[in-house]
Coordinates of C-alpha atoms in Angstrom, one line a residue:
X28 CA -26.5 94.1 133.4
X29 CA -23.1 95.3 132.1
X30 CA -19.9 93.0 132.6
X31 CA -17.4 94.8 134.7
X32 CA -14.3 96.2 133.1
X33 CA -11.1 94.2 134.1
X34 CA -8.6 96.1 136.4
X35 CA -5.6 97.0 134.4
X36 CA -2.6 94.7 135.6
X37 CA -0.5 98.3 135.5
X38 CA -2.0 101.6 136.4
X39 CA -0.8 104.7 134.5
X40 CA 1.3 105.5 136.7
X41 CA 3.3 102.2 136.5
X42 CA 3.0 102.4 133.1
X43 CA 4.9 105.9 132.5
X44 CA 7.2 104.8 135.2
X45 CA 8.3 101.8 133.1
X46 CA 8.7 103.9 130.1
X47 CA 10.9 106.1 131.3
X48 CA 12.8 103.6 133.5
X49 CA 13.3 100.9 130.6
X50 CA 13.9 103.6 127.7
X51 CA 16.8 105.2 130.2
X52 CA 18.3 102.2 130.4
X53 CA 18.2 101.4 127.5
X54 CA 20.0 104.4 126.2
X55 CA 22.3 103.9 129.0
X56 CA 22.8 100.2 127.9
X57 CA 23.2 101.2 124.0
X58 CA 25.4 104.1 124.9
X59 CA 28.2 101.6 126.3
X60 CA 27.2 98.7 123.9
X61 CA 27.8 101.0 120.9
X62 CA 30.7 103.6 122.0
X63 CA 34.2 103.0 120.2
X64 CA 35.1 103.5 124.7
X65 CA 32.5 100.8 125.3
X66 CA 32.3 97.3 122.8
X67 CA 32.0 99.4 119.5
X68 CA 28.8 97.4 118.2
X69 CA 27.7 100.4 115.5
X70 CA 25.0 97.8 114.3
X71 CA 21.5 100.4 115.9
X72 CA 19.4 99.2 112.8
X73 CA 20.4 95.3 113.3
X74 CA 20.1 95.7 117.0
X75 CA 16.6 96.8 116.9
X76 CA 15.6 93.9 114.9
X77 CA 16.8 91.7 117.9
X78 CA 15.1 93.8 120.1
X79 CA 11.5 92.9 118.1
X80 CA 12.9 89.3 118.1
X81 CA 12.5 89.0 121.6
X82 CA 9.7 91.3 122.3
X83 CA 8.2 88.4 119.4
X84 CA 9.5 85.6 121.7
X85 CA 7.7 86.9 124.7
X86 CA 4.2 87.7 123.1
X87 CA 4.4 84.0 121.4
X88 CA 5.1 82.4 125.0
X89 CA 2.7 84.6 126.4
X90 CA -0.1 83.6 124.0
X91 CA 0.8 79.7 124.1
X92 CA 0.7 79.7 127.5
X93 CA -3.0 81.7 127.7
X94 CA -1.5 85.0 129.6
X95 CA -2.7 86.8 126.7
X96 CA -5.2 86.6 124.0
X97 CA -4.6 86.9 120.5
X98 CA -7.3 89.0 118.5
X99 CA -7.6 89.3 114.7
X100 CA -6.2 92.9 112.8
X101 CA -6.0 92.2 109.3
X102 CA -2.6 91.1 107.7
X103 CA -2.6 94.5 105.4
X104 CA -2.9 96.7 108.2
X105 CA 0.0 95.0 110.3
X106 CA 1.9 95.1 107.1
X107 CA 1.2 98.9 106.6
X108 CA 2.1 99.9 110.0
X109 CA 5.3 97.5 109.8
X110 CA 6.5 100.0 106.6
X111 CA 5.5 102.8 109.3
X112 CA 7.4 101.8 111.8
X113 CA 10.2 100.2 110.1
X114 CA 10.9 103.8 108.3
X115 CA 10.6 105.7 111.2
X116 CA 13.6 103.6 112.7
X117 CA 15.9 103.7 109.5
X118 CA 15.0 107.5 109.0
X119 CA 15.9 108.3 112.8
X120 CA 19.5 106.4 111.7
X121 CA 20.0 108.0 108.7
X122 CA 18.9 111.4 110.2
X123 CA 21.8 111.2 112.9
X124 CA 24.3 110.1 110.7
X125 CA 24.1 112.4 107.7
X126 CA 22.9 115.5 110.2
X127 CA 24.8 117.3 113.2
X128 CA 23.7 116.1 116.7
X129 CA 21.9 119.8 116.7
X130 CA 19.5 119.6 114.0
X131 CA 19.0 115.5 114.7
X132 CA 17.7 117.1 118.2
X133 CA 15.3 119.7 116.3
X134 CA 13.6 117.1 114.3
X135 CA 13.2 114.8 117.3
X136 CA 11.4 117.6 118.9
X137 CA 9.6 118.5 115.9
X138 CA 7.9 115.4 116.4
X139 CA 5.2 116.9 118.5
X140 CA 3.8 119.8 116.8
X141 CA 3.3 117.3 114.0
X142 CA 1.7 114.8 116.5
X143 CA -0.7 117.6 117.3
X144 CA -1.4 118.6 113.6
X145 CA -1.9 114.8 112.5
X146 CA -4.6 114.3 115.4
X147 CA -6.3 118.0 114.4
X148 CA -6.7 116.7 110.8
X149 CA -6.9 112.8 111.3
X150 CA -9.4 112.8 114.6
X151 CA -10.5 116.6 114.8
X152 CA -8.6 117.3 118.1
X153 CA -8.7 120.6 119.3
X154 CA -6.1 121.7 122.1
X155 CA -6.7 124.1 124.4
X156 CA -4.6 128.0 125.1
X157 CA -2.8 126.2 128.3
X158 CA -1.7 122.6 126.3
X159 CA -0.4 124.5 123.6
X160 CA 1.9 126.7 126.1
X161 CA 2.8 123.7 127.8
X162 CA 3.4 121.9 124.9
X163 CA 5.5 125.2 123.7
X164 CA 7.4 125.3 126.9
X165 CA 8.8 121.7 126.8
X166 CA 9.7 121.9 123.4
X167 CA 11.8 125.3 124.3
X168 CA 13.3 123.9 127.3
X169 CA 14.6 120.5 126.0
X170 CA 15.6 122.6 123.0
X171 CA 17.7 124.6 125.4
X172 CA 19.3 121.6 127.2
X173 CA 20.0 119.5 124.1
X174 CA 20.6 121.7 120.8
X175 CA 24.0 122.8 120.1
X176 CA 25.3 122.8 116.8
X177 CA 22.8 123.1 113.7
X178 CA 24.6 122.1 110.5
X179 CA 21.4 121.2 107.5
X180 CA 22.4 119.1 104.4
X181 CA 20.0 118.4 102.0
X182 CA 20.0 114.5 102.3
X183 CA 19.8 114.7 106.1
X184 CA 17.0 117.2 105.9
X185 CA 14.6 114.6 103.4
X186 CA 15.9 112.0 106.0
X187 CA 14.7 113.9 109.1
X188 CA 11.0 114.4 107.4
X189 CA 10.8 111.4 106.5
X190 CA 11.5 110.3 110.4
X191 CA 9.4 112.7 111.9
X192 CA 6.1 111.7 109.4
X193 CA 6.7 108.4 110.0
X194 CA 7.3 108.4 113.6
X195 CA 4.3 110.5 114.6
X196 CA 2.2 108.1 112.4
X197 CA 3.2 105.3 113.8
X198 CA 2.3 106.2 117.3
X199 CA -0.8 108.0 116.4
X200 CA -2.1 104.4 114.6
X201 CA -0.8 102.7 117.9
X202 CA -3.9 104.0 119.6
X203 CA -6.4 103.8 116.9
X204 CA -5.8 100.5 115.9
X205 CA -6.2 99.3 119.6
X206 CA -9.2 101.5 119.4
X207 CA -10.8 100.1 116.1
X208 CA -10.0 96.0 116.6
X209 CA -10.8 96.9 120.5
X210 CA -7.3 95.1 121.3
X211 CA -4.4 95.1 124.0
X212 CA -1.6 97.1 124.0
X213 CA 0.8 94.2 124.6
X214 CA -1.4 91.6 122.0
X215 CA -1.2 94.4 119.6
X216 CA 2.3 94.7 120.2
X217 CA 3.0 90.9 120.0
X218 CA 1.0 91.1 115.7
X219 CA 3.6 93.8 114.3
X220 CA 6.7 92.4 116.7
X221 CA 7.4 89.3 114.2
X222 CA 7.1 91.2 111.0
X223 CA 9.3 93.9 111.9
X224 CA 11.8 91.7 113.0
X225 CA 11.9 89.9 110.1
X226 CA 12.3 92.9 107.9
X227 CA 14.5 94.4 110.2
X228 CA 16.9 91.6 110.2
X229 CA 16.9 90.8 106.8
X230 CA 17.3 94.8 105.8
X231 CA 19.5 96.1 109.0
X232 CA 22.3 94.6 107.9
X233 CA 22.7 96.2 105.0
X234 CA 21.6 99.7 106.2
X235 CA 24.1 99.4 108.8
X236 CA 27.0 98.8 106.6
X237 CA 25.9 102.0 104.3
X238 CA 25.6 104.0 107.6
X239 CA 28.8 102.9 109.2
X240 CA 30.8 100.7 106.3
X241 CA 31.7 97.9 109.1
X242 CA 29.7 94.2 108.4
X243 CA 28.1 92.7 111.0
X244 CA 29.8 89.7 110.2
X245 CA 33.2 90.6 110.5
X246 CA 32.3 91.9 114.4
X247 CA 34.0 90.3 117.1
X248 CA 31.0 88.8 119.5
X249 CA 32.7 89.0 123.1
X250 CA 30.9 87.7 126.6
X251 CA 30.7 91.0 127.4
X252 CA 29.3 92.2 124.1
X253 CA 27.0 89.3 124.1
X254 CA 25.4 90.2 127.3
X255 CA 25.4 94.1 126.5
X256 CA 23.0 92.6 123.6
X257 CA 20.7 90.5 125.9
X258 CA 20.2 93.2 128.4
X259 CA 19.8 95.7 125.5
X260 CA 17.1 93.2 124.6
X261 CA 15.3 92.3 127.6
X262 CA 15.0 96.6 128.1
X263 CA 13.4 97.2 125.1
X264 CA 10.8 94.4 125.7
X265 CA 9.8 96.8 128.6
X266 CA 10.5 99.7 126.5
X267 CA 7.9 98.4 123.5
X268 CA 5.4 96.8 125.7
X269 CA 5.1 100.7 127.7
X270 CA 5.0 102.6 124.8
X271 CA 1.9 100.9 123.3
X272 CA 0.5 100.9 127.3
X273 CA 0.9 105.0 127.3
X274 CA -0.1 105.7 123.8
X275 CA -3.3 103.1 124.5
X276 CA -4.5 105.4 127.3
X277 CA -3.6 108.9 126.6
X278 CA -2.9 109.9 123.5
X279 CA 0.3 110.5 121.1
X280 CA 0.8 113.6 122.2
X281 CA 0.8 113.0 126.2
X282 CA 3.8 110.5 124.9
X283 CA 5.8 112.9 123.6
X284 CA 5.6 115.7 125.7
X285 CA 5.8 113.4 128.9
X286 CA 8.4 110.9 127.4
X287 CA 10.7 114.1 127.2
X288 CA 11.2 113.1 130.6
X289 CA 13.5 110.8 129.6
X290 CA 16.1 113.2 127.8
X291 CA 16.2 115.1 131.0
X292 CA 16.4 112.1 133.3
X293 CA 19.8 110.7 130.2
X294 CA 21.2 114.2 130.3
X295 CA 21.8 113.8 134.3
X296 CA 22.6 109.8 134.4
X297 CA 25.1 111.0 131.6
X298 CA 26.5 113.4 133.7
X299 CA 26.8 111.0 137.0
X300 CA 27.7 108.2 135.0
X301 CA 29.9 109.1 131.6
X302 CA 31.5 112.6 133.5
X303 CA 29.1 114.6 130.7
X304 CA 29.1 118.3 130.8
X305 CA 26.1 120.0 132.4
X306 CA 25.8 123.6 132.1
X307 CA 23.6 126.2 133.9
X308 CA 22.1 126.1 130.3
X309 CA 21.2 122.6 130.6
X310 CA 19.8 123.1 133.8
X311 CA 17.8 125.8 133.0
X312 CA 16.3 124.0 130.1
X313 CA 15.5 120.9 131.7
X314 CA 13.8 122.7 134.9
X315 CA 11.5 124.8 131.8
X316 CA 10.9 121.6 130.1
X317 CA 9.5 120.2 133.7
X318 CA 7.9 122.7 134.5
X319 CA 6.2 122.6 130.9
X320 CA 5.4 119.2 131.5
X321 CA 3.5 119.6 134.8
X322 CA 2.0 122.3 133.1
X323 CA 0.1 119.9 130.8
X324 CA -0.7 117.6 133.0
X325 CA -2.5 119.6 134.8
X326 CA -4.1 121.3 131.8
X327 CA -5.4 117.9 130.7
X328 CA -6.5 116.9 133.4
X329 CA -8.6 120.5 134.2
X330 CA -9.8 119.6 130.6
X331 CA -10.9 116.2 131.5
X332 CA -13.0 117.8 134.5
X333 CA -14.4 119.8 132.4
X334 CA -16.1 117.3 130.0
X335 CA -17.2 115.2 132.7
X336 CA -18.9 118.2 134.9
X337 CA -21.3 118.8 131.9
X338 CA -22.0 115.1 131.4
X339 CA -23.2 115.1 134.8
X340 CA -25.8 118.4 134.7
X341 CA -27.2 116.1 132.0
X342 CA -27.3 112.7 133.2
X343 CA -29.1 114.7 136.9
X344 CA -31.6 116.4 134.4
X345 CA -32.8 113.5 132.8
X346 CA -32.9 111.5 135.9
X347 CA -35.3 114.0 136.9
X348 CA -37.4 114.0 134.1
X349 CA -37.5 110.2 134.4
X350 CA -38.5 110.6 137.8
X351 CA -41.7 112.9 136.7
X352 CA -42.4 110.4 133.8
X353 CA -42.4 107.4 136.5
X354 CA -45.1 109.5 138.9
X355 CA -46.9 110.5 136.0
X356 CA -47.5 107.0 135.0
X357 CA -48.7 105.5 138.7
X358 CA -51.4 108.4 138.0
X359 CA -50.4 110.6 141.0
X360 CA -49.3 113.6 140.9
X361 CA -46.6 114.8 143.5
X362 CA -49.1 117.3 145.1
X363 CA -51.7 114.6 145.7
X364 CA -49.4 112.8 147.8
X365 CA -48.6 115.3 150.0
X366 CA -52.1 116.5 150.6
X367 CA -53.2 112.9 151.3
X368 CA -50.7 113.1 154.6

């Protein structure tokens, strides 16, 4: 007899719903953390090393004190996607500072048609008419509501590929390597935290000061700063430990498209909170990228029905032909029975 499955601790609901409530605020957090009208820390490739430092603090308390359970990946594969991972961040940084905000937007959203065509070649995924117009639709309409200027320079361009291949890697290993070593998203999560922050910390530094020319030593570390830093921290523990949750039970692509959520939801807590400008523009965009989004939900889930429908013509067809096989062998034939009434 089979062993139940566990329950998950969160459902996927809760588990998009932390996404996008811990990546907001994030950006919210980092917004008045790094603005000159805020506390001026311009240190985003430093910063996310702390942010692995604690999300590598809390998987190490969590293991030592038995809420979690570590399970072996080899050391070269944690390394690899490390490099992954640890590119995709720098070349995002790069990207926005040697390209306009426009283009910067473009190659974020580039990010899921590469997604798609990385999980056709890599894992033979085929998408079906409606995904792809959903998918279409919520590129378009966050397209609308975010991309303004497009200036391309040649540096920022190799910067922005290199961001985009590395960033749709990295989440598209996410899910197969908790697929192949048949580990959690938050123990996987726990392996690559400690390397990146090492590399991150020992690297950012000197990234930052050839993005931005300021040393991180020469920043003044205020109690407000300070705690800008912890709370920037404790939201991207939430932020990490979600993203590997989604990715673990959809797929890469279901991240993206539904994590575009979260530019519409920052586009309006920008325009409550930092007086933003919201245009009928923007608001047209956002409602086509939600629309888009329900869109492929439901698409993926009508696909989802439709695999399982089939499944169960065939599991009914051979229960019956196991049922025929049984009265066979007792040596009575269904007619017999009936006659012997």
């Amino acid at each position: 007899m089979d062993a139940e499955k566990k329950k998950p601790m969160v459902s996927d609901a809760g588990a998009w719903a932390m996404n996008v409530v811990s990546a907001v605020g994030l950006i919210m957090t980092n917004k008045q953390l790094m603005s000159n009208s805020g506390y001026g820390f311009s240190f985003a490739t430093t910063l996310t090393g702390f942010h692995f430092t604690m999300t590598a603090l809390v998987g190490w308390i969590s293991n030592a004190t038995g809420l979690s359970v570590s399970k072996h990946v080899p050391l070269w594969e944690l390394l690899w996607f490390s490099i992954v991972a640890n590119m995709s961040i720098t070349g995002m940084n790069l990207s926005l500072m040697l390209n306009s905000v426009g283009f910067y937007q473009i190659s974020k959203l580039s990010i899921i048609p590469v997604v798609c065509l990385m999980e056709y070649f890599l894992h033979s995924k085929h998408y079906s008419s409606r995904v792809i117009m959903a998918v279409t639709a919520v590129a378009v309409g966050v397209g609308i509501c975010t991309v303004t200027d497009v200036e391309i320079k040649n540096k920022g361009l190799l910067c922005a590929c290199v961001a985009v291949f590395c960033t749709s890697l990295q989440q598209i290993t996410i899910g197969s390597l908790q697929k192949k070593y048949d580990i959690g998203s938050f123990e996987l999560l726990s392996k690559t935290a400690p390397i990146q922050a090492i590399s991150l910390l020992l690297f950012g530094p000197f990234a930052d000061y050839y993005l931005n020319g300021h040393s991180l030593l020469t920043y003044h570390y205020s109690m407000g700063a300070t705690s800008f830093i912890l709370l920037s921290c404790i939201l991207a523990v939430f932020c990490n430990t979600s993203q590997y949750l989604c990715i673990g039970r959809f797929s890469a692509t279901s991240f993206q498209v539904l994590g575009h959520m979260k530019t519409v939801c920052v586009l309006v807590l920008g325009w409550l909170l930092f007086d933003s400008a919201l245009t009928l523009k923007n608001i047209l965009g956002m409602l086509l990228a939600v629309v888009g989004m329900v869109v492929y939900s439901w698409a993926v889930e009508h696909e989802k029905k439709a695999k399982i429908c089939p499944d169960i013509r065939v599991d009914s067809k051979l229960d019956g032909e196991d049922d025929m096989l049984l009265e066979k062998d007792n040596g009575v034939a269904k007619p017999d029975i009936e006659l012997t009434r």
